[in-house]
Amino acid sequence: MKNTRTDQNTIPKSRRERPAKPALTRDGIIDAGLEILRAEGLGKVTMRRIATALDTGAASLYVYIRDTEDLHAQILDALLAPVSRAKPEGDWRQRIKTVLRHYMEVLFAHPALARMAMSTPASGPNYMRLVDNMLGLLLAGGVPDRNAAWGVDLLLLNATANAAEHSTWKESSRAADDFATLEAAVAAADAKEYPHIARLSGELMSGGPDRLEWSLDLLINGVLETPIAFREKEIL
Amino acid sequence: MKNTRTDQNTIPKSRRERPAKPALTRDGIIDAGLEILRAEGLGKVTMRRIATALDTGAASLYVYIRDTEDLHAQILDALLAPVSRAKPEGDWRQRIKTVLRHYMEVLFAHPALARMAMSTPASGPNYMRLVDNMLGLLLAGGVPDRNAAWGVDLLLLNATANAAEHSTWKESSRAADDFATLEAAVAAADAKEYPHIARLSGELMSGGPDRLEWSLDLLINGVLETPIAFREKEIL
DNA sequence: ACCTGAACACCGTTCAAGT
DNA sequence: ACCTGAACACCGTTCAAGT
């Protein structure tokens, strides 16, 4: 924390009195946002809250950030940096599953961001790199070009949706209550109204990690094997 | 609108002067919410706004509605009534696709609700009936019990996610801009940074309705054919 | 160009008090 | 039990004015 630079005396006295207020930058804003995210959740990552943390007014942030949605999108992309740079091991299938699980982990840790990712077309550099990596893995596995292009979207959409769905149950106690209510409703489903739900109530709630693995295999196999060319001939 | 009941005179004068303020009910609140939703979008479906429409204070709504999330969830379930009661034609595959497309149509029309549906475990009566119908169709197609139970979730999650993703691009002009930006970013992707995206930029944006059909076929086939029992043996 | 304070137009939710 | 007004604790965004 000690300032060892020789030009220290050129800093006006008023600035030397207390820890210098760092210049406002896009990165500084995102960093402050990440800190608040970790400490207090996305609900507190607001323009006003970040501005307070940076000892300025909310209006000042608008030089660097378009609006709140933009703020959250940039924060998500920052969180995706490690995912986009990881080098998983194994064959292409294992690698792609590892990447997807890693991506989901990030979203699981930040429920509300998964929801946001759902509706804001992601275009940050880290997300782009993630997509590029996944395309490479699919092509390495012999997936045709178009299947790979459409498939990468399907796989990521599914991962995001899964995270958005499950993570919220965990985070808020409200949602936990809801889940308990739902579980009870399914278990006690009126066999007259909902015969299939009543009969399969056990299976509907079963699964745990097996269930995620099943859906990943299902999707990867589908992307690899479901023909597109044939469909076009049918339509033309 | 004319009151023909004989006890009309028992209503105090002050109430007869102007259109009687209807008693507050859960259904009345949801109806008011639906009207505002159609006219002004989900962003305006707030406790305060509905209360104003019903000529009361926001606090009064809390007798019938737990909180804003609950309000939106109940509104979505109301919109799902026609989907849950439709009787589509064709074989089980065609029927299940019709149901899914119908479900997506509703969410497409109300973007923000799709996002909400993503994170709130749905347990309204109409959603339950929709799930029950889909289970029936899968079982009729010869899908094993557990595949059907897990599959109905996967299919609906995918439909919801698809709607949440695409509908927003349509609704807000902000998102339309973003999409144009993304399209440009993909088209101009640096071949050094993102070689696969650069090479497949055409395919990544291609598809239209074919793309949805492809993913529906992929998912339905996967649910039908991807074995679960085998996986368990591997693990045990 | 960047930064600021103040203002505008909203929110959800709680609570004491009324009926 | 139901309903209410008022209050509390916030929001995002814009804008005129400063540097």
Short mmCIF file of C-alpha atoms (C1' of nucleotides) in Angstrom, two decimals:
data_model
loop_
_atom_site.label_atom_id
_atom_site.label_comp_id
_atom_site.label_asym_id
_atom_site.label_seq_id
_atom_site.Cartn_x
_atom_site.Cartn_y
_atom_site.Cartn_z
CA MET A 1 0.00 0.00 0.00
CA LYS A 2 2.99 2.31 0.49
CA ASN A 3 3.59 4.57 -2.45
CA THR A 4 7.23 4.28 -3.44
CA ARG A 5 7.04 6.27 -6.63
CA THR A 6 9.33 9.31 -6.72
CA ASP A 7 6.72 11.60 -8.18
CA GLN A 8 4.64 11.24 -5.08
CA ASN A 9 5.01 14.89 -4.27
CA THR A 10 3.40 15.93 -7.52
CA ILE A 11 0.11 14.55 -6.20
CA PRO A 12 -1.82 17.42 -4.63
CA LYS A 13 -2.09 17.32 -0.87
CA SER A 14 -5.81 16.69 -0.85
CA ARG A 15 -5.26 13.44 -2.74
CA ARG A 16 -2.52 12.26 -0.46
CA GLU A 17 -4.56 12.60 2.71
CA ARG A 18 -6.58 9.42 2.18
CA PRO A 19 -6.25 6.38 -0.14
CA ALA A 20 -6.31 7.89 -3.61
CA LYS A 21 -9.64 7.48 -5.36
CA PRO A 22 -8.76 5.41 -8.44
CA ALA A 23 -9.74 6.78 -11.81
CA LEU A 24 -13.02 5.44 -13.11
CA THR A 25 -12.56 2.74 -15.75
CA ARG A 26 -14.72 0.05 -17.31
CA ASP A 27 -12.60 -2.64 -15.65
CA GLY A 28 -12.78 -0.94 -12.29
CA ILE A 29 -16.55 -0.85 -12.53
CA ILE A 30 -16.75 -4.53 -13.47
CA ASP A 31 -14.36 -5.47 -10.66
CA ALA A 32 -16.44 -3.58 -8.13
CA GLY A 33 -19.48 -5.34 -9.52
CA LEU A 34 -17.83 -8.76 -9.17
CA GLU A 35 -16.96 -8.03 -5.57
CA ILE A 36 -20.51 -7.01 -4.71
CA LEU A 37 -21.80 -10.04 -6.61
CA ARG A 38 -19.75 -12.40 -4.50
CA ALA A 39 -20.53 -10.65 -1.24
CA GLU A 40 -24.19 -9.76 -1.66
CA GLY A 41 -25.60 -11.37 -4.80
CA LEU A 42 -26.70 -9.99 -8.14
CA GLY A 43 -29.66 -8.24 -6.59
CA LYS A 44 -27.26 -5.75 -5.08
CA VAL A 45 -25.20 -5.25 -8.21
CA THR A 46 -26.96 -2.01 -9.10
CA MET A 47 -25.71 1.18 -10.65
CA ARG A 48 -26.20 3.03 -7.41
CA ARG A 49 -24.54 0.38 -5.26
CA ILE A 50 -21.44 0.18 -7.47
CA ALA A 51 -21.25 3.95 -7.64
CA THR A 52 -21.28 4.11 -3.85
CA ALA A 53 -18.52 1.48 -3.67
CA LEU A 54 -16.45 3.60 -6.07
CA ASP A 55 -17.26 6.75 -4.15
CA THR A 56 -19.06 8.47 -6.98
CA GLY A 57 -22.58 8.98 -8.31
CA ALA A 58 -24.54 6.49 -10.39
CA ALA A 59 -24.67 8.89 -13.32
CA SER A 60 -20.90 8.67 -13.73
CA LEU A 61 -21.07 5.00 -14.67
CA TYR A 62 -23.05 5.73 -17.81
CA VAL A 63 -19.88 6.86 -19.54
CA TYR A 64 -18.65 3.26 -19.50
CA ILE A 65 -21.76 1.10 -19.18
CA ARG A 66 -24.86 1.41 -21.34
CA ASP A 67 -27.37 0.24 -18.78
CA THR A 68 -27.95 -2.36 -16.07
CA GLU A 69 -28.37 -5.22 -18.51
CA ASP A 70 -25.07 -4.36 -20.14
CA LEU A 71 -23.46 -4.24 -16.71
CA HIS A 72 -24.64 -7.73 -15.83
CA ALA A 73 -23.68 -9.13 -19.23
CA GLN A 74 -20.14 -7.82 -18.87
CA ILE A 75 -19.89 -9.28 -15.38
CA LEU A 76 -20.94 -12.69 -16.67
CA ASP A 77 -18.39 -12.57 -19.44
CA ALA A 78 -15.68 -11.80 -16.88
CA LEU A 79 -16.72 -14.88 -14.89
CA LEU A 80 -16.45 -16.98 -18.03
CA ALA A 81 -12.74 -16.28 -18.55
CA PRO A 82 -11.50 -19.45 -16.76
CA VAL A 83 -14.07 -21.61 -18.54
CA SER A 84 -13.01 -20.34 -21.94
CA ARG A 85 -9.31 -20.93 -21.21
CA ALA A 86 -9.46 -24.38 -19.60
CA LYS A 87 -7.89 -27.31 -21.48
CA PRO A 88 -9.93 -30.39 -20.49
CA GLU A 89 -8.57 -33.91 -20.92
CA GLY A 90 -9.94 -37.02 -22.60
CA ASP A 91 -11.61 -37.67 -25.93
CA TRP A 92 -13.83 -35.09 -27.58
CA ARG A 93 -16.96 -36.32 -25.79
CA GLN A 94 -15.42 -36.17 -22.36
CA ARG A 95 -13.94 -32.78 -23.12
CA ILE A 96 -17.17 -31.28 -24.27
CA LYS A 97 -18.95 -32.60 -21.20
CA THR A 98 -16.25 -31.17 -18.97
CA VAL A 99 -16.57 -27.78 -20.63
CA LEU A 100 -20.35 -27.83 -20.24
CA ARG A 101 -20.15 -28.86 -16.59
CA HIS A 102 -17.60 -26.14 -15.93
CA TYR A 103 -19.83 -23.57 -17.63
CA MET A 104 -22.79 -24.73 -15.57
CA GLU A 105 -20.79 -24.53 -12.36
CA VAL A 106 -20.23 -20.83 -12.94
CA LEU A 107 -23.91 -20.25 -13.57
CA PHE A 108 -24.92 -22.42 -10.62
CA ALA A 109 -22.85 -20.21 -8.39
CA HIS A 110 -24.65 -17.13 -9.68
CA PRO A 111 -28.28 -18.05 -10.24
CA ALA A 112 -29.59 -14.74 -11.41
CA LEU A 113 -26.88 -14.42 -14.03
CA ALA A 114 -28.07 -17.64 -15.65
CA ARG A 115 -31.48 -16.13 -16.06
CA MET A 116 -29.96 -13.01 -17.55
CA ALA A 117 -27.79 -15.05 -19.93
CA MET A 118 -31.00 -16.64 -21.16
CA SER A 119 -32.34 -13.44 -22.59
CA THR A 120 -29.33 -11.38 -23.54
CA PRO A 121 -27.56 -12.64 -26.64
CA ALA A 122 -24.07 -13.16 -25.25
CA SER A 123 -21.31 -11.65 -27.30
CA GLY A 124 -18.46 -11.06 -24.86
CA PRO A 125 -14.97 -12.23 -25.83
CA ASN A 126 -14.91 -15.07 -23.30
CA TYR A 127 -18.24 -16.44 -24.41
CA MET A 128 -17.06 -16.27 -28.01
CA ARG A 129 -13.93 -18.23 -27.12
CA LEU A 130 -16.06 -20.80 -25.31
CA VAL A 131 -18.23 -21.25 -28.41
CA ASP A 132 -15.17 -21.52 -30.59
CA ASN A 133 -13.65 -24.21 -28.36
CA MET A 134 -16.84 -26.22 -28.39
CA LEU A 135 -17.10 -25.99 -32.16
CA GLY A 136 -13.55 -27.32 -32.38
CA LEU A 137 -14.41 -30.27 -30.15
CA LEU A 138 -17.54 -31.17 -32.08
CA LEU A 139 -15.72 -30.98 -35.41
CA ALA A 140 -12.93 -33.13 -33.99
CA GLY A 141 -15.58 -35.71 -33.13
CA GLY A 142 -16.69 -35.88 -36.74
CA VAL A 143 -19.84 -33.81 -36.36
CA PRO A 144 -20.79 -32.21 -39.70
CA ASP A 145 -20.38 -28.44 -40.00
CA ARG A 146 -24.02 -27.50 -39.75
CA ASN A 147 -24.76 -29.96 -36.96
CA ALA A 148 -21.84 -28.48 -35.04
CA ALA A 149 -23.03 -24.91 -35.63
CA TRP A 150 -26.60 -25.63 -34.55
CA GLY A 151 -25.51 -28.07 -31.89
CA VAL A 152 -23.21 -25.73 -30.00
CA ASP A 153 -26.15 -23.43 -29.52
CA LEU A 154 -28.42 -26.24 -28.37
CA LEU A 155 -25.86 -27.54 -25.90
CA LEU A 156 -25.13 -24.15 -24.39
CA LEU A 157 -28.79 -23.18 -24.26
CA ASN A 158 -29.53 -26.38 -22.42
CA ALA A 159 -26.71 -25.88 -19.97
CA THR A 160 -27.81 -22.33 -19.28
CA ALA A 161 -31.43 -23.34 -18.84
CA ASN A 162 -30.48 -26.16 -16.53
CA ALA A 163 -28.45 -23.82 -14.38
CA ALA A 164 -31.16 -21.18 -14.36
CA GLU A 165 -33.73 -23.75 -13.33
CA HIS A 166 -31.85 -25.63 -10.67
CA SER A 167 -29.69 -22.95 -9.18
CA THR A 168 -32.58 -20.84 -8.07
CA TRP A 169 -34.03 -23.65 -6.01
CA LYS A 170 -30.81 -23.69 -4.10
CA GLU A 171 -30.16 -20.01 -3.57
CA SER A 172 -33.35 -18.43 -2.35
CA SER A 173 -35.19 -19.97 0.55
CA ARG A 174 -38.37 -18.85 -1.17
CA ALA A 175 -37.62 -21.15 -4.07
CA ALA A 176 -36.73 -23.97 -1.72
CA ASP A 177 -40.18 -23.64 -0.21
CA ASP A 178 -41.68 -23.65 -3.67
CA PHE A 179 -39.78 -26.77 -4.52
CA ALA A 180 -41.02 -28.51 -1.40
CA THR A 181 -44.53 -27.40 -2.29
CA LEU A 182 -44.10 -28.73 -5.81
CA GLU A 183 -42.69 -32.01 -4.55
CA ALA A 184 -45.65 -32.37 -2.23
CA ALA A 185 -48.06 -31.44 -5.03
CA VAL A 186 -46.55 -34.06 -7.33
CA ALA A 187 -46.48 -36.72 -4.64
CA ALA A 188 -50.10 -36.02 -3.77
CA ALA A 189 -51.26 -35.42 -7.34
CA ASP A 190 -54.91 -36.26 -7.76
CA ALA A 191 -54.98 -39.47 -9.77
CA LYS A 192 -58.23 -38.35 -11.40
CA GLU A 193 -56.87 -34.99 -12.59
CA TYR A 194 -53.30 -36.02 -13.31
CA PRO A 195 -53.16 -39.79 -13.71
CA HIS A 196 -49.69 -39.98 -15.24
CA ILE A 197 -48.11 -37.61 -12.75
CA ALA A 198 -49.67 -39.57 -9.91
CA ARG A 199 -48.37 -42.88 -11.23
CA LEU A 200 -44.88 -41.59 -12.06
CA SER A 201 -44.43 -39.24 -9.12
CA GLY A 202 -41.39 -41.19 -7.95
CA GLU A 203 -39.66 -41.09 -11.33
CA LEU A 204 -40.43 -37.42 -11.87
CA MET A 205 -38.38 -36.45 -8.85
CA SER A 206 -35.69 -39.11 -9.21
CA GLY A 207 -32.32 -38.85 -10.81
CA GLY A 208 -29.84 -36.55 -9.23
CA PRO A 209 -26.55 -36.37 -11.16
CA ASP A 210 -27.54 -39.33 -13.38
CA ARG A 211 -30.21 -37.19 -14.85
CA LEU A 212 -27.80 -34.49 -16.00
CA GLU A 213 -25.46 -37.11 -17.48
CA TRP A 214 -28.36 -38.68 -19.32
CA SER A 215 -29.37 -35.37 -20.87
CA LEU A 216 -25.79 -34.54 -21.88
CA ASP A 217 -25.38 -37.92 -23.60
CA LEU A 218 -28.76 -37.53 -25.23
CA LEU A 219 -27.88 -34.12 -26.61
CA ILE A 220 -24.37 -34.94 -27.76
CA ASN A 221 -25.51 -38.12 -29.49
CA GLY A 222 -28.39 -36.22 -31.04
CA VAL A 223 -26.14 -33.48 -32.36
CA LEU A 224 -23.80 -36.09 -33.80
CA GLU A 225 -26.43 -38.31 -35.35
CA THR A 226 -29.55 -36.35 -36.19
CA PRO A 227 -29.32 -35.66 -39.91
CA ILE A 228 -30.09 -32.20 -41.27
CA ALA A 229 -29.50 -32.75 -45.00
CA PHE A 230 -32.19 -35.38 -45.15
CA ARG A 231 -34.72 -33.04 -43.60
CA GLU A 232 -34.06 -30.40 -46.23
CA LYS A 233 -34.73 -32.86 -49.04
CA GLU A 234 -38.05 -33.66 -47.42
CA ILE A 235 -38.96 -29.99 -47.37
CA LEU A 236 -37.73 -29.01 -50.84
CA MET B 1 -73.73 -3.92 -16.93
CA LYS B 2 -77.19 -3.00 -15.60
CA ASN B 3 -77.89 -4.30 -12.17
CA THR B 4 -81.21 -6.13 -12.23
CA ARG B 5 -81.11 -7.56 -8.76
CA THR B 6 -83.97 -6.54 -6.50
CA ASP B 7 -81.77 -5.77 -3.54
CA GLN B 8 -80.16 -2.94 -5.46
CA ASN B 9 -81.54 -0.39 -3.05
CA THR B 10 -79.71 -1.95 -0.16
CA ILE B 11 -76.47 -0.69 -1.69
CA PRO B 12 -75.60 2.58 0.00
CA LYS B 13 -76.01 5.69 -2.12
CA SER B 14 -72.31 6.44 -2.23
CA ARG B 15 -71.74 3.10 -3.99
CA ARG B 16 -74.47 3.64 -6.54
CA GLU B 17 -73.11 6.99 -7.71
CA ARG B 18 -70.35 5.51 -9.86
CA PRO B 19 -69.65 2.01 -11.28
CA ALA B 20 -69.46 -0.20 -8.21
CA LYS B 21 -65.95 -1.10 -7.22
CA PRO B 22 -65.88 -4.90 -7.50
CA ALA B 23 -64.79 -6.87 -4.46
CA LEU B 24 -61.13 -7.80 -4.44
CA THR B 25 -60.52 -11.43 -5.42
CA ARG B 26 -57.55 -13.46 -6.54
CA ASP B 27 -59.14 -13.90 -9.97
CA GLY B 28 -59.87 -10.20 -10.27
CA ILE B 29 -56.25 -9.42 -9.51
CA ILE B 30 -54.99 -11.94 -12.08
CA ASP B 31 -57.43 -10.61 -14.69
CA ALA B 32 -56.28 -7.07 -14.11
CA GLY B 33 -52.72 -8.31 -14.42
CA LEU B 34 -53.49 -10.06 -17.72
CA GLU B 35 -55.01 -6.89 -19.11
CA ILE B 36 -51.99 -4.80 -18.19
CA LEU B 37 -49.71 -7.52 -19.54
CA ARG B 38 -51.37 -7.38 -22.94
CA ALA B 39 -51.51 -3.62 -23.06
CA GLU B 40 -48.19 -2.62 -21.55
CA GLY B 41 -45.99 -5.69 -21.05
CA LEU B 42 -44.82 -7.55 -17.97
CA GLY B 43 -42.66 -4.65 -16.87
CA LYS B 44 -45.81 -2.79 -15.94
CA VAL B 45 -47.45 -5.72 -14.17
CA THR B 46 -46.47 -4.47 -10.74
CA MET B 47 -48.27 -4.59 -7.42
CA ARG B 48 -48.71 -0.83 -7.49
CA ARG B 49 -49.93 -0.71 -11.08
CA ILE B 50 -52.54 -3.44 -10.55
CA ALA B 51 -53.67 -1.84 -7.33
CA THR B 52 -54.21 1.44 -9.17
CA ALA B 53 -56.21 -0.37 -11.87
CA LEU B 54 -58.39 -1.88 -9.15
CA ASP B 55 -58.70 1.43 -7.38
CA THR B 56 -57.01 0.33 -4.19
CA GLY B 57 -53.58 0.33 -2.55
CA ALA B 58 -50.80 -2.11 -3.27
CA ALA B 59 -50.86 -3.40 0.30
CA SER B 60 -54.34 -4.80 -0.23
CA LEU B 61 -53.11 -7.30 -2.80
CA TYR B 62 -50.97 -9.10 -0.26
CA VAL B 63 -54.04 -10.80 1.14
CA TYR B 64 -54.30 -12.80 -2.10
CA ILE B 65 -50.83 -12.78 -3.62
CA ARG B 66 -47.65 -13.67 -1.77
CA ASP B 67 -45.29 -11.43 -3.73
CA THR B 68 -44.47 -10.24 -7.23
CA GLU B 69 -42.98 -13.56 -8.30
CA ASP B 70 -46.12 -15.35 -7.22
CA LEU B 71 -48.18 -12.80 -9.16
CA HIS B 72 -46.29 -13.44 -12.36
CA ALA B 73 -46.36 -17.21 -11.91
CA GLN B 74 -50.13 -17.18 -11.53
CA ILE B 75 -50.50 -15.01 -14.61
CA LEU B 76 -48.44 -17.47 -16.64
CA ASP B 77 -50.53 -20.38 -15.47
CA ALA B 78 -53.67 -18.56 -16.56
CA LEU B 79 -52.16 -18.10 -20.04
CA LEU B 80 -51.44 -21.82 -20.19
CA ALA B 81 -55.09 -22.87 -19.87
CA PRO B 82 -55.72 -23.23 -23.64
CA VAL B 83 -52.44 -25.11 -24.14
CA SER B 84 -53.30 -27.60 -21.44
CA ARG B 85 -56.78 -28.22 -22.86
CA ALA B 86 -55.99 -28.52 -26.57
CA LYS B 87 -56.46 -31.90 -28.26
CA PRO B 88 -53.88 -32.05 -31.06
CA GLU B 89 -54.20 -34.47 -33.97
CA GLY B 90 -51.85 -37.03 -35.48
CA ASP B 91 -49.61 -39.71 -34.04
CA TRP B 92 -47.92 -39.27 -30.69
CA ARG B 93 -44.84 -37.54 -32.21
CA GLN B 94 -46.88 -35.00 -34.11
CA ARG B 95 -49.05 -34.39 -31.08
CA ILE B 96 -46.17 -33.79 -28.76
CA LYS B 97 -44.58 -31.40 -31.22
CA THR B 98 -47.86 -29.55 -31.60
CA VAL B 99 -48.18 -29.20 -27.84
CA LEU B 100 -44.61 -27.92 -27.55
CA ARG B 101 -45.06 -25.42 -30.37
CA HIS B 102 -48.29 -24.20 -28.79
CA TYR B 103 -46.58 -23.82 -25.42
CA MET B 104 -43.76 -21.89 -27.06
CA GLU B 105 -46.19 -19.61 -28.87
CA VAL B 106 -47.58 -18.44 -25.55
CA LEU B 107 -44.13 -17.75 -24.19
CA PHE B 108 -43.03 -16.06 -27.41
CA ALA B 109 -45.91 -13.66 -27.03
CA HIS B 110 -44.78 -12.79 -23.51
CA PRO B 111 -40.99 -12.78 -23.46
CA ALA B 112 -40.40 -11.82 -19.88
CA LEU B 113 -42.70 -14.56 -18.64
CA ALA B 114 -40.52 -17.17 -20.32
CA ARG B 115 -37.58 -15.90 -18.33
CA MET B 116 -39.61 -16.05 -15.17
CA ALA B 117 -40.83 -19.57 -15.94
CA MET B 118 -37.17 -20.55 -16.15
CA SER B 119 -36.50 -19.87 -12.52
CA THR B 120 -39.77 -20.45 -10.74
CA PRO B 121 -40.70 -24.11 -10.40
CA ALA B 122 -44.09 -24.09 -12.08
CA SER B 123 -46.83 -25.78 -10.14
CA GLY B 124 -50.05 -24.17 -11.36
CA PRO B 125 -52.94 -26.45 -12.32
CA ASN B 126 -52.64 -25.73 -16.04
CA TYR B 127 -48.94 -26.46 -16.12
CA MET B 128 -49.60 -29.69 -14.23
CA ARG B 129 -52.20 -30.70 -16.80
CA LEU B 130 -49.78 -29.88 -19.60
CA VAL B 131 -47.14 -32.13 -18.03
CA ASP B 132 -49.69 -34.89 -17.55
CA ASN B 133 -50.76 -34.69 -21.20
CA MET B 134 -47.20 -34.88 -22.39
CA LEU B 135 -46.46 -37.85 -20.18
CA GLY B 136 -49.47 -39.59 -21.69
CA LEU B 137 -48.22 -38.94 -25.21
CA LEU B 138 -44.70 -40.17 -24.48
CA LEU B 139 -46.01 -43.34 -22.83
CA ALA B 140 -48.33 -43.91 -25.79
CA GLY B 141 -45.24 -43.75 -28.01
CA GLY B 142 -43.64 -46.56 -26.10
CA VAL B 143 -41.21 -44.44 -24.10
CA PRO B 144 -40.24 -46.23 -20.87
CA ASP B 145 -41.54 -44.76 -17.60
CA ARG B 146 -38.36 -43.15 -16.40
CA ASN B 147 -37.42 -41.82 -19.83
CA ALA B 148 -40.86 -40.26 -20.05
CA ALA B 149 -40.57 -38.71 -16.59
CA TRP B 150 -37.15 -37.24 -17.23
CA GLY B 151 -37.94 -36.47 -20.84
CA VAL B 152 -41.01 -34.36 -20.21
CA ASP B 153 -38.85 -32.07 -18.12
CA LEU B 154 -36.14 -31.89 -20.73
CA LEU B 155 -38.60 -31.11 -23.51
CA LEU B 156 -40.39 -28.39 -21.57
CA LEU B 157 -37.17 -26.87 -20.28
CA ASN B 158 -35.91 -26.68 -23.82
CA ALA B 159 -39.08 -25.13 -25.11
CA THR B 160 -39.04 -22.54 -22.35
CA ALA B 161 -35.38 -21.74 -22.90
CA ASN B 162 -35.91 -21.41 -26.62
CA ALA B 163 -38.75 -19.00 -26.09
CA ALA B 164 -36.84 -17.01 -23.50
CA GLU B 165 -33.87 -16.72 -25.81
CA HIS B 166 -35.58 -15.88 -29.06
CA SER B 167 -38.54 -13.90 -27.89
CA THR B 168 -36.47 -11.21 -26.29
CA TRP B 169 -34.66 -10.48 -29.53
CA LYS B 170 -38.01 -9.74 -31.02
CA GLU B 171 -39.61 -7.68 -28.30
CA SER B 172 -37.15 -5.08 -27.15
CA SER B 173 -35.41 -2.91 -29.69
CA ARG B 174 -32.42 -3.00 -27.37
CA ALA B 175 -32.15 -6.74 -27.89
CA ALA B 176 -32.64 -6.33 -31.63
CA ASP B 177 -29.64 -4.03 -31.65
CA ASP B 178 -27.70 -6.56 -29.63
CA PHE B 179 -28.61 -9.25 -32.07
CA ALA B 180 -27.44 -7.16 -35.00
CA THR B 181 -24.23 -6.48 -33.09
CA LEU B 182 -23.80 -10.18 -32.43
CA GLU B 183 -24.49 -11.06 -36.03
CA ALA B 184 -21.90 -8.54 -37.13
CA ALA B 185 -19.44 -9.80 -34.53
CA VAL B 186 -19.87 -13.37 -35.73
CA ALA B 187 -19.65 -12.43 -39.39
CA ALA B 188 -16.50 -10.40 -38.73
CA ALA B 189 -15.02 -12.82 -36.20
CA ASP B 190 -11.26 -12.64 -36.16
CA ALA B 191 -10.08 -15.87 -37.79
CA LYS B 192 -7.02 -15.85 -35.53
CA GLU B 193 -8.99 -15.57 -32.28
CA TYR B 194 -12.03 -17.59 -33.25
CA PRO B 195 -11.14 -19.78 -36.23
CA HIS B 196 -14.18 -22.05 -36.08
CA ILE B 197 -16.66 -19.23 -35.62
CA ALA B 198 -15.09 -17.40 -38.56
CA ARG B 199 -15.29 -20.43 -40.81
CA LEU B 200 -18.83 -21.41 -39.78
CA SER B 201 -20.29 -17.92 -39.44
CA GLY B 202 -22.86 -18.67 -42.12
CA GLU B 203 -24.05 -21.89 -40.51
CA LEU B 204 -24.18 -20.38 -37.05
CA MET B 205 -26.83 -17.91 -38.13
CA SER B 206 -28.66 -20.20 -40.55
CA GLY B 207 -31.70 -22.29 -39.99
CA GLY B 208 -34.91 -20.49 -39.24
CA PRO B 209 -37.82 -22.88 -38.55
CA ASP B 210 -35.78 -25.91 -39.72
CA ARG B 211 -33.56 -25.40 -36.76
CA LEU B 212 -36.38 -25.69 -34.25
CA GLU B 213 -37.73 -28.79 -36.00
CA TRP B 214 -34.30 -30.35 -35.93
CA SER B 215 -33.96 -29.78 -32.20
CA LEU B 216 -37.44 -31.14 -31.49
CA ASP B 217 -36.72 -34.33 -33.45
CA LEU B 218 -33.34 -34.64 -31.79
CA LEU B 219 -34.87 -34.35 -28.33
CA ILE B 220 -37.84 -36.62 -28.92
CA ASN B 221 -35.68 -39.32 -30.49
CA GLY B 222 -33.19 -38.97 -27.68
CA VAL B 223 -35.86 -39.32 -25.01
CA LEU B 224 -37.20 -42.39 -26.77
CA GLU B 225 -33.89 -44.10 -27.43
CA THR B 226 -31.30 -43.04 -24.88
CA PRO B 227 -31.16 -45.89 -22.36
CA ILE B 228 -31.13 -45.15 -18.64
CA ALA B 229 -31.04 -48.69 -17.18
CA PHE B 230 -27.73 -49.41 -18.89
CA ARG B 231 -26.13 -46.32 -17.37
CA GLU B 232 -27.07 -47.40 -13.86
CA LYS B 233 -25.37 -50.77 -14.28
CA GLU B 234 -22.22 -48.96 -15.35
CA ILE B 235 -22.27 -46.87 -12.20
CA LEU B 236 -23.17 -49.56 -9.67
"C1'" DA C 1 -14.52 14.16 -22.49
"C1'" DC C 2 -15.57 13.05 -18.15
"C1'" DC C 3 -17.82 13.66 -13.81
"C1'" DT C 4 -21.34 15.25 -10.61
"C1'" DG C 5 -25.68 16.37 -7.71
"C1'" DA C 6 -30.15 16.66 -8.02
"C1'" DA C 7 -34.36 15.43 -9.84
"C1'" DC C 8 -37.95 12.48 -11.98
"C1'" DA C 9 -40.54 8.64 -12.01
"C1'" DC C 10 -40.98 4.79 -10.35
"C1'" DC C 11 -40.49 -0.01 -7.38
"C1'" DG C 12 -41.75 -4.05 -3.26
"C1'" DT C 13 -43.01 -4.73 1.16
"C1'" DT C 14 -44.31 -3.79 6.03
"C1'" DC C 15 -47.07 -2.00 9.56
"C1'" DA C 16 -50.28 0.31 12.62
"C1'" DA C 17 -54.76 1.58 12.32
"C1'" DG C 18 -59.22 1.12 10.83
"C1'" DT C 19 -63.74 -1.61 9.45
"C1'" DA D 1 -60.61 -11.24 8.05
"C1'" DC D 2 -59.96 -7.77 5.02
"C1'" DC D 3 -58.55 -3.26 3.61
"C1'" DT D 4 -56.04 1.08 3.81
"C1'" DG D 5 -52.59 5.13 3.89
"C1'" DA D 6 -48.34 6.14 4.92
"C1'" DA D 7 -43.76 5.06 5.45
"C1'" DC D 8 -39.25 2.75 4.61
"C1'" DA D 9 -35.77 1.57 1.76
"C1'" DC D 10 -34.62 1.28 -2.28
"C1'" DC D 11 -34.31 1.37 -7.92
"C1'" DG D 12 -32.69 3.25 -13.31
"C1'" DT D 13 -31.97 6.97 -15.98
"C1'" DT D 14 -31.66 11.83 -17.53
"C1'" DC D 15 -30.03 16.35 -17.45
"C1'" DA D 16 -27.98 20.83 -16.62
"C1'" DA D 17 -23.95 22.33 -14.74
"C1'" DG D 18 -19.34 21.98 -13.73
"C1'" DT D 19 -14.10 20.67 -14.64
#
